[in-house]
XYZ file of C-alpha atoms in Angstrom:
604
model
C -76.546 -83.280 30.165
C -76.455 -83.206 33.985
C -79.385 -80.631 34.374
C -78.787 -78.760 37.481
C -81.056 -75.730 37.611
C -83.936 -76.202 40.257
C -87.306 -73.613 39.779
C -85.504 -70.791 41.968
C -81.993 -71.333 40.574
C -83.724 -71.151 36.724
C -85.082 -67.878 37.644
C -81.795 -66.420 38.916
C -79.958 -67.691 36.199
C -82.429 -65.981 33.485
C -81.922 -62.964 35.804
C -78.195 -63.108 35.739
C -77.961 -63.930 31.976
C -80.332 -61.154 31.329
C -78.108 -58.730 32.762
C -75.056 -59.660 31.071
C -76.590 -59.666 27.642
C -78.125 -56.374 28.162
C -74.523 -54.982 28.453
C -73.613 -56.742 25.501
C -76.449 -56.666 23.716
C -78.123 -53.121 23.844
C -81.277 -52.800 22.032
C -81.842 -56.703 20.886
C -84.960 -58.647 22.584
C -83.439 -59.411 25.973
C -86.111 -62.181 26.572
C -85.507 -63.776 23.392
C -81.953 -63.837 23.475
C -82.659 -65.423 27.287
C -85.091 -67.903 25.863
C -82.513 -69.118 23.336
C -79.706 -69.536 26.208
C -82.495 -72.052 27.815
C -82.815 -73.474 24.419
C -79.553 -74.016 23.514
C -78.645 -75.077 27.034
C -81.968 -77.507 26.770
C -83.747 -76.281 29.573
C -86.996 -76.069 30.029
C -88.197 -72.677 30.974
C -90.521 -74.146 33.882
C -90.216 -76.806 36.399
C -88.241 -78.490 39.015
C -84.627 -79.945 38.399
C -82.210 -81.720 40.046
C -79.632 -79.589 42.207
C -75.780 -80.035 42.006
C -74.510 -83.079 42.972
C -71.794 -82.611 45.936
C -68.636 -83.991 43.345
C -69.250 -81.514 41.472
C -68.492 -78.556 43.722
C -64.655 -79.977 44.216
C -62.724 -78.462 41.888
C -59.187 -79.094 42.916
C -56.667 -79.762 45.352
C -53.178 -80.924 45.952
C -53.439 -83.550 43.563
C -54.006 -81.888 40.647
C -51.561 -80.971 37.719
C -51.662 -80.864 34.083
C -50.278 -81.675 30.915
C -49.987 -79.928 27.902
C -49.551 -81.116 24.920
C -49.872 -81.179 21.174
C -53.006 -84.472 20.348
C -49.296 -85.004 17.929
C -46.370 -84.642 19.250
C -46.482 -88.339 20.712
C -46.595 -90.287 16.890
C -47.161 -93.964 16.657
C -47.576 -94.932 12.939
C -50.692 -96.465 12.350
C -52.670 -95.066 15.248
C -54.318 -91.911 15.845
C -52.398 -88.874 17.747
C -54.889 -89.315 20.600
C -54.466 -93.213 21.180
C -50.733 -92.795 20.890
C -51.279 -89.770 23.797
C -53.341 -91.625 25.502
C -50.744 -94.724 25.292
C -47.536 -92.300 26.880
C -49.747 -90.547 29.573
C -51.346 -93.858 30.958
C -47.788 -95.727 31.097
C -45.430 -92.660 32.498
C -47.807 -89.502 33.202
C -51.110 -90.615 34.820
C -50.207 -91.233 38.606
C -48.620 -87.299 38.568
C -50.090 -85.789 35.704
C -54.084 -85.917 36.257
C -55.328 -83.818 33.912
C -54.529 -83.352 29.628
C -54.708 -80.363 28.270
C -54.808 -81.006 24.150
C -54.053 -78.124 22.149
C -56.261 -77.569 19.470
C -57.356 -80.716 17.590
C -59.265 -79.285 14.768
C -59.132 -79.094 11.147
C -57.117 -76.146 10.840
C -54.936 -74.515 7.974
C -52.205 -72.630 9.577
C -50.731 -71.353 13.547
C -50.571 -75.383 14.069
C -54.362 -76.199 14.903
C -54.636 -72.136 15.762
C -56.680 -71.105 12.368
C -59.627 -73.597 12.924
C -61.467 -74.553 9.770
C -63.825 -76.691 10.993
C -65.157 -77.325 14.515
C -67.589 -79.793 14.125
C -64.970 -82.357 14.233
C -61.029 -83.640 15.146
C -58.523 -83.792 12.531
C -58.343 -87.061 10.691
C -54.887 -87.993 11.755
C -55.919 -87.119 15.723
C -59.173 -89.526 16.026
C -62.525 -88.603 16.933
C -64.431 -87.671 19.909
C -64.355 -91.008 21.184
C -60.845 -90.514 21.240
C -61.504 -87.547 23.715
C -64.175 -89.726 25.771
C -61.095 -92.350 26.143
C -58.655 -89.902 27.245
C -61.207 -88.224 29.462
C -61.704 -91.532 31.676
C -57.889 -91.439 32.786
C -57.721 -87.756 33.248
C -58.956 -84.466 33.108
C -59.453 -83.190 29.787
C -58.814 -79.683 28.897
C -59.823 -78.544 25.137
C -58.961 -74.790 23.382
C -61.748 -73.025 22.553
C -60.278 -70.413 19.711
C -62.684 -68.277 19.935
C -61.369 -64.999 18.293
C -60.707 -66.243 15.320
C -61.581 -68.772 12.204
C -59.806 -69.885 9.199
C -60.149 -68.231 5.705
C -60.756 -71.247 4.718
C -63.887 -71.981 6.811
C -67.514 -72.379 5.520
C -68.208 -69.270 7.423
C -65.275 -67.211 5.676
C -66.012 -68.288 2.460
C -70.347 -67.508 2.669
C -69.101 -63.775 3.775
C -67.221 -63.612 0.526
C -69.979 -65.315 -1.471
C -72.256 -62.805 0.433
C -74.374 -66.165 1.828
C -75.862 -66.713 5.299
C -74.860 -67.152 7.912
C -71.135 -65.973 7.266
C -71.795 -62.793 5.301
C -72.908 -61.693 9.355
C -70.300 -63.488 11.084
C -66.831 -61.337 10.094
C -65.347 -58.144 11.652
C -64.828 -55.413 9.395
C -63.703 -51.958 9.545
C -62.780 -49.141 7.573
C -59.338 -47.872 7.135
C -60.685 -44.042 7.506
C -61.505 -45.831 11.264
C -59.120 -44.566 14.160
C -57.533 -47.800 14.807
C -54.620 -46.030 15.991
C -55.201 -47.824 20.010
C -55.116 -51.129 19.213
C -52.724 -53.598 21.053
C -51.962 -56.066 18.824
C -49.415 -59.080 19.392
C -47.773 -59.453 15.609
C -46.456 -56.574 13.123
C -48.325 -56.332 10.088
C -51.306 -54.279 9.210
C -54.457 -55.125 10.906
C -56.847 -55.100 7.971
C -56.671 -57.220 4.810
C -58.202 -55.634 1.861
C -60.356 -58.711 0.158
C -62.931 -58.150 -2.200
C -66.238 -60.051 -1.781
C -69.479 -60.322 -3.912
C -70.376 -57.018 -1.521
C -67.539 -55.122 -3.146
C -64.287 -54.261 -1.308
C -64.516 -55.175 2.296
C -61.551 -54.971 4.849
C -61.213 -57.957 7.233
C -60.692 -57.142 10.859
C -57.155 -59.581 10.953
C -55.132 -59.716 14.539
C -52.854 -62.807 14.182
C -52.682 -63.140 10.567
C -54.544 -62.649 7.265
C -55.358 -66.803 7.333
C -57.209 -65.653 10.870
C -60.297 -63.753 10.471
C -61.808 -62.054 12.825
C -65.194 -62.724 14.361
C -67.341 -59.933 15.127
C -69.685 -60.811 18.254
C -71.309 -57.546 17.931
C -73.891 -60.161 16.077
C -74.967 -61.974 19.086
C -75.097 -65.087 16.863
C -72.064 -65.731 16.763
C -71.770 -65.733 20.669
C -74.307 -68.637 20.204
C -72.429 -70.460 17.586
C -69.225 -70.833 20.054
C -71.955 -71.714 23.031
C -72.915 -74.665 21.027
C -68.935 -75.576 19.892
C -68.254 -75.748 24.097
C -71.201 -77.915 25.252
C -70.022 -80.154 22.121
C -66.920 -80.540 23.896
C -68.580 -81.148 27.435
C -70.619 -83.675 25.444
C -67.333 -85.416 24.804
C -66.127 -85.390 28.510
C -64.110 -82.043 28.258
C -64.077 -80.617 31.460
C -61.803 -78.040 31.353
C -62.140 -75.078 28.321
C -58.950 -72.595 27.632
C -60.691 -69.470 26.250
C -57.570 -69.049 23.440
C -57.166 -65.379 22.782
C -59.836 -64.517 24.419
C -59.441 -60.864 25.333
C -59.067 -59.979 21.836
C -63.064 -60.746 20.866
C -64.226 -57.320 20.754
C -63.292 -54.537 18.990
C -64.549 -51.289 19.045
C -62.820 -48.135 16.688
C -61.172 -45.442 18.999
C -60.251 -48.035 21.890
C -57.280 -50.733 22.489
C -59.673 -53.985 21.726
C -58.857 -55.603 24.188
C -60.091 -56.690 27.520
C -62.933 -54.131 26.868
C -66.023 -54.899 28.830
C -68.344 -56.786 26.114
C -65.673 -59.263 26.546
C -65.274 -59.915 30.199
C -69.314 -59.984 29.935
C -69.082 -62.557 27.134
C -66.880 -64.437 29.254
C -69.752 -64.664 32.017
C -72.625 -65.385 29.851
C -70.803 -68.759 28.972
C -69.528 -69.944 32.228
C -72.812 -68.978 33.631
C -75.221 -70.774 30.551
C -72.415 -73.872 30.225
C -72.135 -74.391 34.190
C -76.033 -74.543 34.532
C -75.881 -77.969 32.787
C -72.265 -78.658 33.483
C -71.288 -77.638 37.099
C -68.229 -79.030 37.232
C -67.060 -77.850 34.268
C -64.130 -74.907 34.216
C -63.208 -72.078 32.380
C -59.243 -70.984 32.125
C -58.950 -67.387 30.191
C -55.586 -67.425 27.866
C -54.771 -63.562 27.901
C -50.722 -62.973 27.990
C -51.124 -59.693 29.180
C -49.358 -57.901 32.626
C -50.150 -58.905 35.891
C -53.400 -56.393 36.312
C -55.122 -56.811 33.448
C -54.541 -60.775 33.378
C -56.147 -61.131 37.419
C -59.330 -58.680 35.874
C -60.596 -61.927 34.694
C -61.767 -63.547 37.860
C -63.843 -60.978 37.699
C -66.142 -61.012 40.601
C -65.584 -64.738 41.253
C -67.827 -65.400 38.218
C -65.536 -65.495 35.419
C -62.534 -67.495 34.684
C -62.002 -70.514 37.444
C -58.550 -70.160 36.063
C -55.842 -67.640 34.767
C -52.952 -68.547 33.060
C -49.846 -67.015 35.065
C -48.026 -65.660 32.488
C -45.511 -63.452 34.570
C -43.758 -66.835 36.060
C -42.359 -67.975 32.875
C -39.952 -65.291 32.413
C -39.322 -64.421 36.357
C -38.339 -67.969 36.425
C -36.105 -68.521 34.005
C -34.187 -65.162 34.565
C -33.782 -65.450 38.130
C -32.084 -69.221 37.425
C -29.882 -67.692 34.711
C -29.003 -64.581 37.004
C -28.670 -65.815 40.196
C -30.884 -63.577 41.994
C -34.113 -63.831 43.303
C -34.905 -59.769 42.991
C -37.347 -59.870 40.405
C -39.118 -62.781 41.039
C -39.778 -61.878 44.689
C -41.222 -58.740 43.225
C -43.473 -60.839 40.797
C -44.439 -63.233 43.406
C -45.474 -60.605 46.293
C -47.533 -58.509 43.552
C -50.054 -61.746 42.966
C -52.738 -61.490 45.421
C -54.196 -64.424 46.653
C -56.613 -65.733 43.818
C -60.562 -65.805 45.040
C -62.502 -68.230 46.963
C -63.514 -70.863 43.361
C -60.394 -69.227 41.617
C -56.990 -70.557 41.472
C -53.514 -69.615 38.990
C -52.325 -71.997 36.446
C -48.643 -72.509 37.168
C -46.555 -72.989 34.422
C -42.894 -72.409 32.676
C -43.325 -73.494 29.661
C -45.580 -73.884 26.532
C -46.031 -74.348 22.869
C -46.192 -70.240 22.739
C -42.910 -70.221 23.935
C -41.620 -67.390 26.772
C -43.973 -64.794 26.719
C -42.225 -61.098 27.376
C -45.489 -58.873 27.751
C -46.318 -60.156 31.274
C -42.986 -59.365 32.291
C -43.320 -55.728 31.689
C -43.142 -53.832 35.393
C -41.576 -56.882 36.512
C -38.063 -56.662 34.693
C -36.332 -53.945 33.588
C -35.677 -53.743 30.282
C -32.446 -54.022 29.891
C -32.623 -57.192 31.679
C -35.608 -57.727 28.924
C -33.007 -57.689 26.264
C -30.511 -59.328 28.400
C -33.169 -62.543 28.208
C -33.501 -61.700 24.353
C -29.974 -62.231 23.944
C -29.440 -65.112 25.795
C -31.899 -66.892 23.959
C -30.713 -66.048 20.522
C -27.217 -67.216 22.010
C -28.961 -70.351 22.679
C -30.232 -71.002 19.106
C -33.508 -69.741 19.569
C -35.249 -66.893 17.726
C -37.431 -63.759 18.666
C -40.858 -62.492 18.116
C -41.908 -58.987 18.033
C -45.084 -56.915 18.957
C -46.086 -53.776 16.848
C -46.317 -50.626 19.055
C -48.347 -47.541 18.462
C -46.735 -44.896 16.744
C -44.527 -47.275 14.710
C -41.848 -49.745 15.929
C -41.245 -52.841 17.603
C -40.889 -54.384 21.091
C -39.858 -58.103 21.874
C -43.169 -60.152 22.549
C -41.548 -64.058 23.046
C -38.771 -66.031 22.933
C -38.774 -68.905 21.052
C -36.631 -71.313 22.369
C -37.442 -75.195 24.576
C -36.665 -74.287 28.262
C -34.242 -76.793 28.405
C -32.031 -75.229 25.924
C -32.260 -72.205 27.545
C -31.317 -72.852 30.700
C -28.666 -75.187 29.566
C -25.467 -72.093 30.282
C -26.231 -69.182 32.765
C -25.861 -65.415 31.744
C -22.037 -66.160 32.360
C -21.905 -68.235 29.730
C -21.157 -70.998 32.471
C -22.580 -74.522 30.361
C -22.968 -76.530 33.998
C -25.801 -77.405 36.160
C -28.243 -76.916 33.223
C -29.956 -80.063 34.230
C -30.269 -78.735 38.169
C -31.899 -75.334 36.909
C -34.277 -77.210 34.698
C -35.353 -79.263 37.529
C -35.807 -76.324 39.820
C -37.652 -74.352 37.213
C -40.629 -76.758 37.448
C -40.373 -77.251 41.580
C -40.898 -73.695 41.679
C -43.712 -73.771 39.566
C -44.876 -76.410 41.776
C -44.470 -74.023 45.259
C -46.860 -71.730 44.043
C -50.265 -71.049 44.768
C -51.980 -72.372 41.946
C -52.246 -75.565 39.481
C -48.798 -77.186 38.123
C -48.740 -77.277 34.304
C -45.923 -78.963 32.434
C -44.861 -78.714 28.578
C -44.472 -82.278 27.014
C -41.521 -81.022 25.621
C -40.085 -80.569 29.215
C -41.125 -83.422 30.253
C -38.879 -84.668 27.393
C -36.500 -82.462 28.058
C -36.351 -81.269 24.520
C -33.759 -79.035 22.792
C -34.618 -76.850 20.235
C -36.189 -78.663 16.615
C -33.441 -76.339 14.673
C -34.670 -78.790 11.690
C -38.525 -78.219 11.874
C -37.468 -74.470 12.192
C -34.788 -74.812 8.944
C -37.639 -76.362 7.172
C -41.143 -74.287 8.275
C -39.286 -71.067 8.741
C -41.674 -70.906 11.348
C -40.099 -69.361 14.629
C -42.411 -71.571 17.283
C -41.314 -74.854 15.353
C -38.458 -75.187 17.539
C -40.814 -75.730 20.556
C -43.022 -77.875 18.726
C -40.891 -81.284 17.849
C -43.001 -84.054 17.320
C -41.897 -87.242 18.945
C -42.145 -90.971 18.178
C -43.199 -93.086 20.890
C -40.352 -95.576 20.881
C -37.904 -92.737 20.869
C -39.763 -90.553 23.570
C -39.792 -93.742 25.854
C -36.303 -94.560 24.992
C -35.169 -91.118 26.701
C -37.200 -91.738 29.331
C -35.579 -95.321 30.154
C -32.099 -94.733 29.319
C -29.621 -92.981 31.430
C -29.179 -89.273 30.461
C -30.549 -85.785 31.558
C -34.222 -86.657 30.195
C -34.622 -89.448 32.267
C -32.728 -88.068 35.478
C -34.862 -84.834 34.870
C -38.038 -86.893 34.565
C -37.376 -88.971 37.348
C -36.656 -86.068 39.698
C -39.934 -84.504 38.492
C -41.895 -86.999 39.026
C -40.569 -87.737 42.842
C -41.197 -84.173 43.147
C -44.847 -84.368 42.086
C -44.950 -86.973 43.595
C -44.204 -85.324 47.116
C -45.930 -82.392 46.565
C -49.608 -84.198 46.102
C -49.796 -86.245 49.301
C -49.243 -82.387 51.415
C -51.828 -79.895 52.156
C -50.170 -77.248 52.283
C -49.493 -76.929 48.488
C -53.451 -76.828 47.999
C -53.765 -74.693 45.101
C -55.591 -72.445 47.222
C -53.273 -72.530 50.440
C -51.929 -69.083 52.029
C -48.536 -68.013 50.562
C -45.958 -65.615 51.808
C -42.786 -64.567 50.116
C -39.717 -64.534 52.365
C -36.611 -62.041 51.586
C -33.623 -64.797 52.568
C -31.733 -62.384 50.013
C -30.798 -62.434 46.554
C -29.254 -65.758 46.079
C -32.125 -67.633 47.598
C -36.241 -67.518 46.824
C -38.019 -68.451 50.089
C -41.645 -69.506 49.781
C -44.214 -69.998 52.904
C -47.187 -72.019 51.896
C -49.727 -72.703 55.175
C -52.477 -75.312 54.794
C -56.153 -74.538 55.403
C -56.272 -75.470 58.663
C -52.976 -74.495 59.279
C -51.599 -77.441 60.487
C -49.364 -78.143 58.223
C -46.711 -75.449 57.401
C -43.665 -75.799 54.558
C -40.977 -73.341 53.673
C -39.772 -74.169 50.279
C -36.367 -72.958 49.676
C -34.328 -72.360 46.367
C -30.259 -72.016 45.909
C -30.894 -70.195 42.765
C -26.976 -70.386 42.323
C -24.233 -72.616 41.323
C -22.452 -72.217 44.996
C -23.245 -73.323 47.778
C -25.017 -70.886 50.133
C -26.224 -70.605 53.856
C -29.888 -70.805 54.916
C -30.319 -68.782 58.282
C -33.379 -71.375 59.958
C -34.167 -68.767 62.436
C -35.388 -66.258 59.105
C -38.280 -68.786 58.445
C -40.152 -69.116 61.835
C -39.442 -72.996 62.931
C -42.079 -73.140 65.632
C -40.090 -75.203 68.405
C -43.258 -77.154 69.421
C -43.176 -79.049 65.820
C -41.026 -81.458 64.723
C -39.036 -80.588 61.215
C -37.498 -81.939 58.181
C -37.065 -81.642 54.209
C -39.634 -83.514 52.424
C -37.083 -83.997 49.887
C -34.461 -85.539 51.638
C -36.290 -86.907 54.584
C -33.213 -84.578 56.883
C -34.869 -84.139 60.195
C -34.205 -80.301 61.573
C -33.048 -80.392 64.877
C -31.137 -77.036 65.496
C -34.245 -74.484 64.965
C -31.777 -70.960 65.251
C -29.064 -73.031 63.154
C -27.525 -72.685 59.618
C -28.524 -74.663 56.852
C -25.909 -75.679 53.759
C -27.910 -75.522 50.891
C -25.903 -77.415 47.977
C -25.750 -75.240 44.402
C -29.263 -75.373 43.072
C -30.420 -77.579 46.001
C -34.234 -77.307 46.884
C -35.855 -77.996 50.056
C -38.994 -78.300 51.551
C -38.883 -77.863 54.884
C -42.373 -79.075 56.540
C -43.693 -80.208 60.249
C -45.890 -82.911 58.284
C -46.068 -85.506 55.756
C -49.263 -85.908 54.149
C -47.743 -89.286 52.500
C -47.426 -90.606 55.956
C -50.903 -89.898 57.162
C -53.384 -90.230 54.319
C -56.246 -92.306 56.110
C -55.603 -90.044 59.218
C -58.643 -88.320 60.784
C -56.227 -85.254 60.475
C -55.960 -85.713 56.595
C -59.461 -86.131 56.355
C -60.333 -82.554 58.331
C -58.031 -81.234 55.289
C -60.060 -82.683 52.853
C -63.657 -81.466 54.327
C -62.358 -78.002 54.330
C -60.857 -77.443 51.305
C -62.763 -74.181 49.666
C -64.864 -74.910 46.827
């Protein structure tokens, strides 16, 4: 372990976890839950220690963008899941795609890795964890923490049934006589399974599904059991840990269980005990919730480095089948600018499919169900949220983003390709971290057979590939490899310019409904781009003078390479064309003294 802590940096840390755990922990031995942190952590109480390294305080810039991915849905037989990932992202992903985010590689039983039943180690058919150490010396490795949740099938499961240590501690229970009546909950069935252990008749605290038990970290051992399953992964060169479901972990009778203080607290204690030994080390919170309560966990700059922003999936996708950049604008101007050490995670896509929930206050609901519609037009299939009081509400859509951008809300089946394309450069305009699906980077339709056979809704986001087949679409002539190639340039582009530092100032522009005008300004402000968006299959007019052309600065697209020359003129924007319109190119100048001011103040 890299141990960081100096003699006055111990004592604030002991302070600061202290604190936290007396919130959580009311009435326990504060010092001896402290002492174990420094134990688990293995730090010794007294002395000197090094201080953080200067690497470690860069956390990200320009360069940086992710994939995510399934450790199988690139297959090779006769090698491990990771090798054959590791093969595909070194040959086609690495120079673009720095960092890996594997969903979970555990043994698990159902949810596709999501109902872990043993954490101590990867699934056979995956590898090991030098499989992860490989992986983790081209890129940066991000690993799920499911941390709400075990299988019924783990050890711990089965000793609270048996009535054995340490499991019989480890499960949530309630009582149906408990007003439960609050609780936000993202499936439909009823929240407690009735199970009968060596106890007697017990009823298991279940949010996802009766296969997913609860854990109840009002027994602050279990909060030390998940401590020790992170700094296994950090062992392992994980450097980046998703927090799955994380806003779910405590439940209290009488309240909604979720995002309730214990857990943004919990959240803190392990940032705070895992960065001590691991400063460069990142936490990203997975909560598909609405704008507000999502941003609540950058806390005070000491919580998540990293939110998932889950309102850009579905302000994305219906502003490219609509035509209109209304709601999107709206969704874009409500995001403040993320802290100094935070940043978004961009993304349109994932194995979760489109996420509804985050689009609440964003889109109306009719235009909710007009989404719903169009994606059961398009083969795919919805999933519902219970609501209090009885009922149902639309929680995701199902469905690979290329099949559901492949027609517009006319029913128009042309230009699917050119909204698929601009669906990810938008992502990649943001303020924030670029994350891409592997199956958009295959450009997958839906898996109507995995779905026919699993009956399982998220199956048809979820195809597994084979190598030679996902690097035959790639090399052939057709929409995967034009899309992939036009992604890639893009990418490309985009990480040689300071201005699209994830942290860089961002201002919406209102160009009007048929266009989405971005304004991202570089650190130092020297470097300005206005990234434009035809969100329509017409051609349309870009008035230059609406985006502020300083005269003294020479312009062009990025894209193109079209030099601006008439500042007050009119632009002809091509059906789905996107520019970025900039009065430097980082590509040109990246040993310049100019590049290198950039890079020595970019915010930690």
């Amino acid at each position: 372990m890299n141990r960081v802590v100096g003699t006055s940096g111990r004592i604030a840390f002991a302070s600061a976890m202290r604190n936290l755990l007396a919130d959580v922990y009311p009435g326990h031995d504060l010092e001896a839950l402290v002492l174990r942190v420094f134990d688990e952590l293995g730090l010794p109480v007294e002395g000197d220690g090094p201080e953080p390294k200067e690497e470690y305080l860069r956390k990200w810039d320009q360069r940086d963008a992710f994939l995510i991915t399934y450790g199988d849905s690139i297959h090779q037989d006769g090698k491990k899941g990771l090798q054959s990932l590791g093969e595909f992202h070194r040959k086609w992903l690495k120079d673009w795609l720095t960092g890996i985010h594997i969903l979970p590689f555990h043994p698990f039983t159902s949810d596709d890795g999501f109902s872990v039943s043993d954490f101590s180690k990867l699934r056979d058919d995956l590898g090991d964890w030098n499989d992860v150490e490989d992986l983790a010396k081209h890129g940066t490795v991000m690993a799920d923490l499911v941390a709400n949740h075990i299988s019924a099938s783990h050890p711990w499961y089965q000793q609270f049934l048996a009535g054995e240590k340490p499991g019989v501690d480890y499960i949530k229970t309630a009582s149906p006589n408990d007003d439960l009546s609050d609780v936000v909950r993202p499936r439909s069935h009823a929240l407690l399974n009735d199970v009968v252990t060596k106890a007697g008749e017990k009823f298991v605290w279940c949010t996802f599904s009766y296969d997913q038990v609860d854990l109840d970290y009002g027994n602050s051992d279990v909060f030390f059991e998940m401590l020790r399953v992170v700094l296994n992964y950090m062992q392992h060169g994980v450097r980046v840990v998703r927090l799955d479901a994380i806003g779910f972990i405590w439940k209290e009778a009488g309240t909604t269980s979720i995002n309730l203080d214990q857990t943004h607290k919990l959240i803190k204690a392990m940032r705070l005990a895992c960065n001590a030994v691991y400063p460069d080390v990142l936490f990203i919170t997975e909560t598909n919730l609405p704008l507000l309560e999502n941003l609540s966990y950058f806390g005070n700059q000491d919580e998540a480095h990293l939110i998932y922003n889950f309102s850009l999936p579905p302000v994305i996708i219906h502003a490219l089948l609509s035509g209109r950049s209304d709601y999107i604008r709206k969704c874009i101007m409500a995001m403040p600018p993320a802290p100094a050490g935070c940043t978004f995670f961009n993304f349109t896509a994932s194995h979760d499919g489109i996420g509804l929930r985050p689009a609440e206050n964003l889109i109306p609901d009719d235009d909710i169900d007009g989404l719903r519609e169009h994606a059961l037009k398009m083969g795919g299939q919805v999933s519902y949220r219970a609501l209090k009081g009885g009922g149902k509400k639309p929680y995701e859509l199902n469905v690979t983003l290329y099949s559901m951008l492949a027609e517009n809300f006319g029913g128009e089946a042309t230009m699917g390709l050119e909204r698929f394309v601009m669906s990810q450069a938008i992502a990649m305009s943001l303020e924030g971290i670029p994350a891409i699906y592997v199956q958009t980077i295959l450009a997958t339709e839906n898996d109507q057979k995995a779905f026919e056979e699993t009956g399982i809704p998220r199956r048809l986001n979820r195809k597994v590939w084979p190598l030679e087949d996902a690097e035959r679409v790639l090399s052939e002539e057709g929409p995967a490899k034009s899309a992939f190639d036009q992604l890639r340039a893009l990418m490309s582009i985009r990480m040689g310019q300071p201005a699209f530092h994830p942290n860089a100032t961002q201002y919406t522009l209102n160009l009007g409904s048929a266009l989405l005008g971005i304004w991202r300004q570089s650190h130092l402000n020297e470097q300005s781009i206005f990234c434009v968006f035809n969100l329509t299959e017409t051609p349309q007019d870009l008035d230059l003078s609406k985006i502020n052309l300083i005269m003294t600065e020479g312009w062009q697209d990025l894209i193109t390479q079209q030099v601006i020359e008439d500042y007050d003129g009119i632009m002809k924007l091509a059906p789905y064309q996107i520019v970025w319109i900039s009065n430097l190119d980082g590509r040109n100048r990246t040993e310049s003294r100019l590049l290198q001011r950039y890079r020595d103040a970019m915010p930690v």
